[in-house]
């Protein structure tokens, strides 16, 4: 396994990553970081969700000189949402560095941004318009900006910012290092790269890797007039923790929001007819998990990065395969599985085949969770896990200090009595064993549980000592001081669509 240390990152950055629980670099990070550290210009073809911010951010932060108060690096973004998101991410990566990162974007008072710049910024993350504005007021000079990132370049093109981007690039030193990230590479972006980058190395995370590895995809064929009731039904069955539902038009989005609200669903809309203020409000509410369903148009959802979106639903089929990849990239974020479900009318049925060909993926017809479980391939086996589940379950019952018996409803429940000290000698136990009521039978494997511990309970890997998945239930052993938090964070949450219950195992 490649680690961040193997990529040549400094101990201070490494420490921040450890604290964030980043264990392994994502594919784009593994490829881009060494190139950027070696001083090359890089074109990264990857969308939000692949870990691209750290891919450019970490090498950038490593090269900054905290003692130099000039703006040494800029990141240009198409939207203020992305601008804020990138700033937050960079600040978390720079936690142990003495580096100031300032965000400048439209729709907020320019004065306070000017004063932040005056107080010193090593990195400026900016939307294009606001950067132009600040440059024209001489509040921002780029003569020392030796590291330039264009984030979501194709979106900047779509929004008509390319000429301004070129102007900004011309103001930066010619010896700078440039990184360009874009989900797609339309000709004007290629031309921009040719004109403003020096011998760039291209790193690509193909849609195939993104979709096949992390996202389960399905389609639902449904006549147009039955779409809304069908969606309501589907939401009941799928029980998404959080979902984004994509519509083609603003009117369609607000109509659907209303229809779902009428069904008492917890939903908000996000589209271009709303004021920036109310869009921000909705995004924040969604990110904070105060809203479960978001009905959005493509434009409004640009750059929206949310953790734990379990489902993306294409209520209207996307108008291109690229949009499809872009939309569904919002679920199945690094290391997680997500589900993407696309509605098509009978007349649009061919669209699925087209997307399958373009993206090189397979999109099957939607099945209920029960049908899915039935058709699921047998769980992956690892070397340590070759014995049959039943044997291991018996062994666990014989040797472990926990016992559990399946209840009538088939769900395992731990024995309630007879707790005893793990070591039996009165000393504090070295680990605490937790009982999880789900096992292989629910389609859960070791990696899923490790993921839940890492992402859901925010446990560092070294706090997790053992994860054993049995047929009906599992045990995980964690540092004793992490046990309570683990239970608090994970008990009652869902893993692979199934509610999981956790408690300290009793012997
Ligand atoms: P990005 O594509 O940069 O927007 O990142 C998507 C999400 O993945 C963010 O929530 C990051 O915090 C997270 N992330 C990025 N890199 C890693 C990594 N190597 N391990 C775990 N999570 C990561």
mmCIF file of C-alpha atoms in Angstrom, residues 182-476:
data_model
loop_
_atom_site.group_PDB
_atom_site.id
_atom_site.type_symbol
_atom_site.label_atom_id
_atom_site.label_comp_id
_atom_site.label_asym_id
_atom_site.label_seq_id
_atom_site.Cartn_x
_atom_site.Cartn_y
_atom_site.Cartn_z
ATOM 1 C CA UNK A 182 -10.916 19.507 -15.077
ATOM 2 C CA UNK A 183 -13.494 16.748 -15.236
ATOM 3 C CA UNK A 184 -13.591 16.978 -19.018
ATOM 4 C CA UNK A 185 -11.148 18.299 -21.593
ATOM 5 C CA UNK A 186 -13.065 20.240 -24.249
ATOM 6 C CA UNK A 187 -10.900 21.823 -26.993
ATOM 7 C CA UNK A 188 -10.732 25.351 -25.445
ATOM 8 C CA UNK A 189 -9.308 23.847 -22.245
ATOM 9 C CA UNK A 190 -6.747 21.858 -24.221
ATOM 10 C CA UNK A 191 -5.829 25.086 -25.988
ATOM 11 C CA UNK A 192 -5.511 26.910 -22.694
ATOM 12 C CA UNK A 193 -3.197 24.181 -21.415
ATOM 13 C CA UNK A 194 -1.086 24.370 -24.568
ATOM 14 C CA UNK A 195 -0.796 28.124 -24.347
ATOM 15 C CA UNK A 196 -0.149 28.540 -20.645
ATOM 16 C CA UNK A 197 1.444 25.383 -19.318
ATOM 17 C CA UNK A 198 4.959 24.093 -19.685
ATOM 18 C CA UNK A 199 5.278 20.521 -20.875
ATOM 19 C CA UNK A 200 2.428 19.292 -18.662
ATOM 20 C CA UNK A 201 2.079 15.733 -17.465
ATOM 21 C CA UNK A 202 -1.485 14.444 -17.698
ATOM 22 C CA UNK A 203 -2.900 12.308 -14.931
ATOM 23 C CA UNK A 204 -6.299 10.860 -15.489
ATOM 24 C CA UNK A 205 -8.805 9.213 -13.290
ATOM 25 C CA UNK A 206 -11.068 7.676 -15.831
ATOM 26 C CA UNK A 207 -14.789 7.660 -15.200
ATOM 27 C CA UNK A 208 -14.505 3.906 -15.236
ATOM 28 C CA UNK A 209 -12.452 3.831 -12.049
ATOM 29 C CA UNK A 210 -14.742 6.317 -10.443
ATOM 30 C CA UNK A 211 -18.018 4.692 -11.256
ATOM 31 C CA UNK A 212 -17.271 1.008 -11.255
ATOM 32 C CA UNK A 213 -15.311 0.983 -8.039
ATOM 33 C CA UNK A 214 -17.372 3.182 -5.871
ATOM 34 C CA UNK A 215 -20.859 3.581 -7.227
ATOM 35 C CA UNK A 216 -23.616 1.085 -7.764
ATOM 36 C CA UNK A 217 -25.653 2.205 -10.722
ATOM 37 C CA UNK A 218 -29.151 1.325 -11.824
ATOM 38 C CA UNK A 219 -31.924 2.669 -14.014
ATOM 39 C CA UNK A 220 -35.684 2.809 -13.688
ATOM 40 C CA UNK A 221 -37.846 2.907 -16.802
ATOM 41 C CA UNK A 222 -40.955 4.918 -16.070
ATOM 42 C CA UNK A 223 -43.447 6.958 -18.123
ATOM 43 C CA UNK A 224 -43.005 10.696 -17.578
ATOM 44 C CA UNK A 225 -46.272 11.222 -15.707
ATOM 45 C CA UNK A 226 -45.500 8.441 -13.233
ATOM 46 C CA UNK A 227 -42.053 9.691 -12.349
ATOM 47 C CA UNK A 228 -42.977 11.531 -9.158
ATOM 48 C CA UNK A 229 -44.978 8.737 -7.477
ATOM 49 C CA UNK A 230 -42.283 6.306 -8.554
ATOM 50 C CA UNK A 231 -39.636 8.481 -6.940
ATOM 51 C CA UNK A 232 -41.577 8.639 -3.694
ATOM 52 C CA UNK A 233 -41.812 4.850 -3.694
ATOM 53 C CA UNK A 234 -38.145 4.460 -4.483
ATOM 54 C CA UNK A 235 -37.126 6.819 -1.696
ATOM 55 C CA UNK A 236 -39.131 4.717 0.736
ATOM 56 C CA UNK A 237 -37.375 1.564 -0.367
ATOM 57 C CA UNK A 238 -33.878 2.939 -0.669
ATOM 58 C CA UNK A 239 -34.034 5.016 2.517
ATOM 59 C CA UNK A 240 -31.132 7.245 1.498
ATOM 60 C CA UNK A 241 -29.226 8.847 4.327
ATOM 61 C CA UNK A 242 -28.889 11.837 2.035
ATOM 62 C CA UNK A 243 -29.700 12.121 -1.639
ATOM 63 C CA UNK A 244 -29.325 14.624 -4.420
ATOM 64 C CA UNK A 245 -32.086 14.431 -7.005
ATOM 65 C CA UNK A 246 -31.135 16.011 -10.311
ATOM 66 C CA UNK A 247 -33.621 17.738 -12.577
ATOM 67 C CA UNK A 248 -32.989 19.206 -15.994
ATOM 68 C CA UNK A 249 -34.768 22.516 -15.461
ATOM 69 C CA UNK A 250 -35.303 25.055 -12.714
ATOM 70 C CA UNK A 251 -39.080 24.790 -13.079
ATOM 71 C CA UNK A 252 -38.901 21.017 -12.925
ATOM 72 C CA UNK A 253 -36.797 21.231 -9.768
ATOM 73 C CA UNK A 254 -39.155 23.543 -7.920
ATOM 74 C CA UNK A 255 -42.170 21.542 -9.027
ATOM 75 C CA UNK A 256 -40.612 18.345 -7.751
ATOM 76 C CA UNK A 257 -39.608 19.975 -4.484
ATOM 77 C CA UNK A 258 -43.220 20.962 -3.926
ATOM 78 C CA UNK A 259 -44.544 17.507 -4.824
ATOM 79 C CA UNK A 260 -42.113 15.843 -2.387
ATOM 80 C CA UNK A 261 -42.932 18.352 0.329
ATOM 81 C CA UNK A 262 -46.601 17.522 -0.134
ATOM 82 C CA UNK A 263 -45.643 13.957 0.712
ATOM 83 C CA UNK A 264 -44.065 15.220 3.943
ATOM 84 C CA UNK A 265 -40.555 14.493 2.772
ATOM 85 C CA UNK A 266 -37.624 16.447 4.160
ATOM 86 C CA UNK A 267 -36.561 18.212 0.966
ATOM 87 C CA UNK A 268 -35.091 21.473 -0.284
ATOM 88 C CA UNK A 269 -34.454 22.736 -3.788
ATOM 89 C CA UNK A 270 -31.282 24.290 -5.184
ATOM 90 C CA UNK A 271 -31.586 26.078 -8.499
ATOM 91 C CA UNK A 272 -30.570 29.194 -10.346
ATOM 92 C CA UNK A 273 -33.805 31.114 -9.742
ATOM 93 C CA UNK A 274 -33.007 31.318 -6.056
ATOM 94 C CA UNK A 275 -31.000 34.175 -4.579
ATOM 95 C CA UNK A 276 -27.376 33.460 -3.715
ATOM 96 C CA UNK A 277 -28.273 33.850 -0.045
ATOM 97 C CA UNK A 278 -30.982 31.215 -0.060
ATOM 98 C CA UNK A 279 -28.811 28.884 -2.141
ATOM 99 C CA UNK A 280 -26.064 29.203 0.464
ATOM 100 C CA UNK A 281 -28.602 28.511 3.200
ATOM 101 C CA UNK A 282 -29.780 25.343 1.487
ATOM 102 C CA UNK A 283 -26.256 24.118 0.850
ATOM 103 C CA UNK A 284 -25.216 24.669 4.436
ATOM 104 C CA UNK A 285 -28.349 22.954 5.721
ATOM 105 C CA UNK A 286 -27.695 19.994 3.439
ATOM 106 C CA UNK A 287 -24.032 19.764 4.421
ATOM 107 C CA UNK A 288 -25.001 19.872 8.084
ATOM 108 C CA UNK A 289 -27.420 17.004 7.518
ATOM 109 C CA UNK A 290 -30.389 19.161 8.434
ATOM 110 C CA UNK A 291 -31.987 18.314 5.104
ATOM 111 C CA UNK A 292 -32.157 14.805 3.733
ATOM 112 C CA UNK A 293 -33.147 15.364 0.120
ATOM 113 C CA UNK A 294 -31.871 18.006 -2.233
ATOM 114 C CA UNK A 295 -33.541 18.611 -5.584
ATOM 115 C CA UNK A 296 -31.014 20.379 -7.787
ATOM 116 C CA UNK A 297 -30.247 21.478 -11.291
ATOM 117 C CA UNK A 298 -26.795 20.790 -12.735
ATOM 118 C CA UNK A 299 -25.663 24.392 -12.679
ATOM 119 C CA UNK A 300 -26.776 25.059 -9.107
ATOM 120 C CA UNK A 301 -25.092 21.911 -7.833
ATOM 121 C CA UNK A 302 -21.736 22.778 -9.380
ATOM 122 C CA UNK A 303 -18.867 22.237 -7.007
ATOM 123 C CA UNK A 304 -21.200 21.096 -4.275
ATOM 124 C CA UNK A 305 -19.173 18.708 -2.166
ATOM 125 C CA UNK A 306 -21.031 16.899 0.514
ATOM 126 C CA UNK A 307 -19.987 14.041 2.681
ATOM 127 C CA UNK A 308 -22.176 11.006 3.022
ATOM 128 C CA UNK A 309 -24.446 11.525 0.044
ATOM 129 C CA UNK A 310 -25.581 7.963 -0.220
ATOM 130 C CA UNK A 311 -27.707 8.419 -3.335
ATOM 131 C CA UNK A 312 -27.739 10.403 -6.520
ATOM 132 C CA UNK A 313 -31.003 10.159 -8.382
ATOM 133 C CA UNK A 314 -31.236 11.382 -11.932
ATOM 134 C CA UNK A 315 -34.907 12.276 -12.023
ATOM 135 C CA UNK A 316 -34.283 13.559 -15.540
ATOM 136 C CA UNK A 317 -31.756 11.691 -17.609
ATOM 137 C CA UNK A 318 -28.580 13.805 -17.930
ATOM 138 C CA UNK A 319 -28.083 15.398 -21.334
ATOM 139 C CA UNK A 320 -24.587 13.977 -21.811
ATOM 140 C CA UNK A 321 -22.451 11.136 -20.490
ATOM 141 C CA UNK A 322 -20.115 13.713 -19.031
ATOM 142 C CA UNK A 323 -22.923 15.254 -17.036
ATOM 143 C CA UNK A 324 -23.846 11.763 -15.904
ATOM 144 C CA UNK A 325 -20.363 11.134 -14.549
ATOM 145 C CA UNK A 326 -20.302 14.550 -12.976
ATOM 146 C CA UNK A 327 -23.615 14.060 -11.237
ATOM 147 C CA UNK A 328 -23.009 10.596 -9.926
ATOM 148 C CA UNK A 329 -19.481 11.551 -8.812
ATOM 149 C CA UNK A 330 -21.185 13.213 -5.878
ATOM 150 C CA UNK A 331 -21.804 9.907 -4.234
ATOM 151 C CA UNK A 332 -19.301 7.145 -3.576
ATOM 152 C CA UNK A 333 -16.694 9.615 -2.385
ATOM 153 C CA UNK A 334 -13.196 8.350 -1.654
ATOM 154 C CA UNK A 335 -13.504 4.910 -0.164
ATOM 155 C CA UNK A 336 -17.259 4.826 0.118
ATOM 156 C CA UNK A 337 -19.969 3.151 -1.829
ATOM 157 C CA UNK A 338 -22.886 5.121 -3.132
ATOM 158 C CA UNK A 339 -25.821 4.476 -5.351
ATOM 159 C CA UNK A 340 -26.829 6.256 -8.516
ATOM 160 C CA UNK A 341 -30.282 5.675 -9.954
ATOM 161 C CA UNK A 342 -31.362 7.114 -13.285
ATOM 162 C CA UNK A 343 -34.967 7.533 -14.386
ATOM 163 C CA UNK A 344 -35.669 7.151 -18.091
ATOM 164 C CA UNK A 345 -38.931 7.334 -19.960
ATOM 165 C CA UNK A 346 -39.522 4.531 -22.482
ATOM 166 C CA UNK A 347 -38.520 6.967 -25.248
ATOM 167 C CA UNK A 348 -35.248 7.727 -23.473
ATOM 168 C CA UNK A 349 -34.380 4.069 -22.882
ATOM 169 C CA UNK A 350 -31.503 4.172 -25.410
ATOM 170 C CA UNK A 351 -29.761 6.826 -23.357
ATOM 171 C CA UNK A 352 -28.742 4.180 -20.843
ATOM 172 C CA UNK A 353 -26.924 2.181 -23.526
ATOM 173 C CA UNK A 354 -25.181 5.316 -24.700
ATOM 174 C CA UNK A 355 -23.972 6.180 -21.201
ATOM 175 C CA UNK A 356 -22.869 2.583 -20.625
ATOM 176 C CA UNK A 357 -20.769 2.714 -23.791
ATOM 177 C CA UNK A 358 -19.304 6.172 -23.189
ATOM 178 C CA UNK A 359 -18.463 5.613 -19.557
ATOM 179 C CA UNK A 360 -17.608 1.966 -20.035
ATOM 180 C CA UNK A 361 -19.828 0.781 -17.263
ATOM 181 C CA UNK A 362 -22.843 -1.390 -16.645
ATOM 182 C CA UNK A 363 -26.149 0.052 -15.524
ATOM 183 C CA UNK A 364 -28.649 -2.636 -14.588
ATOM 184 C CA UNK A 365 -32.335 -2.315 -13.990
ATOM 185 C CA UNK A 366 -33.164 -1.164 -10.468
ATOM 186 C CA UNK A 367 -33.866 -3.888 -7.933
ATOM 187 C CA UNK A 368 -35.200 -3.754 -4.399
ATOM 188 C CA UNK A 369 -32.579 -4.289 -1.669
ATOM 189 C CA UNK A 370 -33.856 -7.842 -1.170
ATOM 190 C CA UNK A 371 -33.456 -8.655 -4.852
ATOM 191 C CA UNK A 372 -30.023 -7.079 -4.820
ATOM 192 C CA UNK A 373 -28.863 -9.132 -1.900
ATOM 193 C CA UNK A 374 -30.052 -12.259 -3.647
ATOM 194 C CA UNK A 375 -28.155 -11.416 -6.805
ATOM 195 C CA UNK A 376 -25.054 -10.105 -5.050
ATOM 196 C CA UNK A 377 -21.815 -11.962 -5.693
ATOM 197 C CA UNK A 378 -20.503 -13.937 -2.712
ATOM 198 C CA UNK A 379 -18.435 -11.831 -0.323
ATOM 199 C CA UNK A 380 -14.818 -11.322 -1.242
ATOM 200 C CA UNK A 381 -12.446 -13.556 0.640
ATOM 201 C CA UNK A 382 -9.177 -12.453 2.083
ATOM 202 C CA UNK A 383 -6.426 -14.854 3.066
ATOM 203 C CA UNK A 384 -7.248 -14.688 6.749
ATOM 204 C CA UNK A 385 -10.858 -15.294 6.072
ATOM 205 C CA UNK A 386 -10.850 -18.554 4.264
ATOM 206 C CA UNK A 387 -12.694 -20.657 6.788
ATOM 207 C CA UNK A 388 -16.401 -20.951 6.351
ATOM 208 C CA UNK A 389 -18.470 -18.385 8.235
ATOM 209 C CA UNK A 390 -20.142 -20.960 10.437
ATOM 210 C CA UNK A 391 -16.815 -22.412 11.546
ATOM 211 C CA UNK A 392 -15.499 -19.003 12.377
ATOM 212 C CA UNK A 393 -18.651 -18.139 14.202
ATOM 213 C CA UNK A 394 -18.316 -21.224 16.342
ATOM 214 C CA UNK A 395 -14.673 -20.466 16.970
ATOM 215 C CA UNK A 396 -15.551 -16.942 17.985
ATOM 216 C CA UNK A 397 -18.100 -18.189 20.429
ATOM 217 C CA UNK A 398 -15.670 -20.667 21.889
ATOM 218 C CA UNK A 399 -12.668 -18.407 22.232
ATOM 219 C CA UNK A 400 -13.878 -14.870 22.441
ATOM 220 C CA UNK A 401 -15.058 -13.251 25.578
ATOM 221 C CA UNK A 402 -18.333 -12.335 23.943
ATOM 222 C CA UNK A 403 -21.239 -14.454 23.117
ATOM 223 C CA UNK A 404 -24.062 -13.647 20.864
ATOM 224 C CA UNK A 405 -27.092 -15.500 19.767
ATOM 225 C CA UNK A 406 -29.363 -14.780 16.878
ATOM 226 C CA UNK A 407 -32.772 -13.573 17.873
ATOM 227 C CA UNK A 408 -36.009 -14.645 16.347
ATOM 228 C CA UNK A 409 -36.005 -11.931 13.765
ATOM 229 C CA UNK A 410 -32.691 -13.218 12.496
ATOM 230 C CA UNK A 411 -30.747 -10.289 13.823
ATOM 231 C CA UNK A 412 -27.967 -11.153 16.169
ATOM 232 C CA UNK A 413 -28.181 -9.800 19.689
ATOM 233 C CA UNK A 414 -25.493 -10.024 22.347
ATOM 234 C CA UNK A 415 -25.952 -11.904 25.563
ATOM 235 C CA UNK A 416 -26.806 -9.405 28.233
ATOM 236 C CA UNK A 417 -25.306 -10.926 31.357
ATOM 237 C CA UNK A 418 -22.007 -12.242 32.650
ATOM 238 C CA UNK A 419 -19.684 -9.366 31.844
ATOM 239 C CA UNK A 420 -16.158 -10.001 33.000
ATOM 240 C CA UNK A 421 -12.814 -8.365 32.744
ATOM 241 C CA UNK A 422 -11.174 -9.145 29.461
ATOM 242 C CA UNK A 423 -7.817 -10.135 30.962
ATOM 243 C CA UNK A 424 -9.364 -11.719 34.003
ATOM 244 C CA UNK A 425 -6.632 -10.260 36.198
ATOM 245 C CA UNK A 426 -8.264 -7.008 37.188
ATOM 246 C CA UNK A 427 -6.022 -4.915 34.922
ATOM 247 C CA UNK A 428 -7.566 -2.486 32.506
ATOM 248 C CA UNK A 429 -8.204 -4.194 29.168
ATOM 249 C CA UNK A 430 -5.952 -3.200 26.280
ATOM 250 C CA UNK A 431 -8.787 -3.116 23.820
ATOM 251 C CA UNK A 432 -12.527 -2.976 24.021
ATOM 252 C CA UNK A 433 -14.534 -5.350 21.980
ATOM 253 C CA UNK A 434 -17.663 -4.052 20.334
ATOM 254 C CA UNK A 435 -20.460 -6.145 19.031
ATOM 255 C CA UNK A 436 -22.044 -5.268 15.692
ATOM 256 C CA UNK A 437 -25.392 -6.826 14.826
ATOM 257 C CA UNK A 438 -24.567 -7.316 11.160
ATOM 258 C CA UNK A 439 -22.298 -9.713 9.370
ATOM 259 C CA UNK A 440 -21.677 -11.317 6.012
ATOM 260 C CA UNK A 441 -25.304 -12.264 5.715
ATOM 261 C CA UNK A 442 -26.160 -8.575 5.439
ATOM 262 C CA UNK A 443 -23.569 -8.116 2.731
ATOM 263 C CA UNK A 444 -21.085 -6.451 5.072
ATOM 264 C CA UNK A 445 -17.392 -7.210 4.984
ATOM 265 C CA UNK A 446 -14.295 -6.240 6.903
ATOM 266 C CA UNK A 447 -13.529 -3.304 4.653
ATOM 267 C CA UNK A 448 -17.036 -1.896 5.131
ATOM 268 C CA UNK A 449 -16.625 -1.972 8.881
ATOM 269 C CA UNK A 450 -13.143 -0.479 8.743
ATOM 270 C CA UNK A 451 -14.547 2.232 6.516
ATOM 271 C CA UNK A 452 -17.365 2.924 8.989
ATOM 272 C CA UNK A 453 -14.892 3.129 11.855
ATOM 273 C CA UNK A 454 -12.630 5.458 9.910
ATOM 274 C CA UNK A 455 -15.221 7.672 8.256
ATOM 275 C CA UNK A 456 -18.217 7.380 10.543
ATOM 276 C CA UNK A 457 -16.531 7.274 13.943
ATOM 277 C CA UNK A 458 -13.402 9.154 12.767
ATOM 278 C CA UNK A 459 -11.098 6.613 14.366
ATOM 279 C CA UNK A 460 -7.462 6.616 13.314
ATOM 280 C CA UNK A 461 -6.451 3.238 11.901
ATOM 281 C CA UNK A 462 -4.174 2.448 14.825
ATOM 282 C CA UNK A 463 -7.099 2.712 17.244
ATOM 283 C CA UNK A 464 -8.733 -0.244 15.489
ATOM 284 C CA UNK A 465 -7.163 -3.535 16.561
ATOM 285 C CA UNK A 466 -9.289 -6.229 15.084
ATOM 286 C CA UNK A 467 -12.301 -6.518 12.864
ATOM 287 C CA UNK A 468 -13.936 -9.878 12.548
ATOM 288 C CA UNK A 469 -16.928 -10.357 10.330
ATOM 289 C CA UNK A 470 -18.917 -13.470 11.021
ATOM 290 C CA UNK A 471 -22.000 -14.803 9.357
ATOM 291 C CA UNK A 472 -24.678 -12.897 11.249
ATOM 292 C CA UNK A 473 -22.686 -10.444 13.299
ATOM 293 C CA UNK A 474 -19.224 -8.975 13.750
ATOM 294 C CA UNK A 475 -16.777 -7.904 16.409
ATOM 295 C CA UNK A 476 -14.454 -4.963 16.315
#
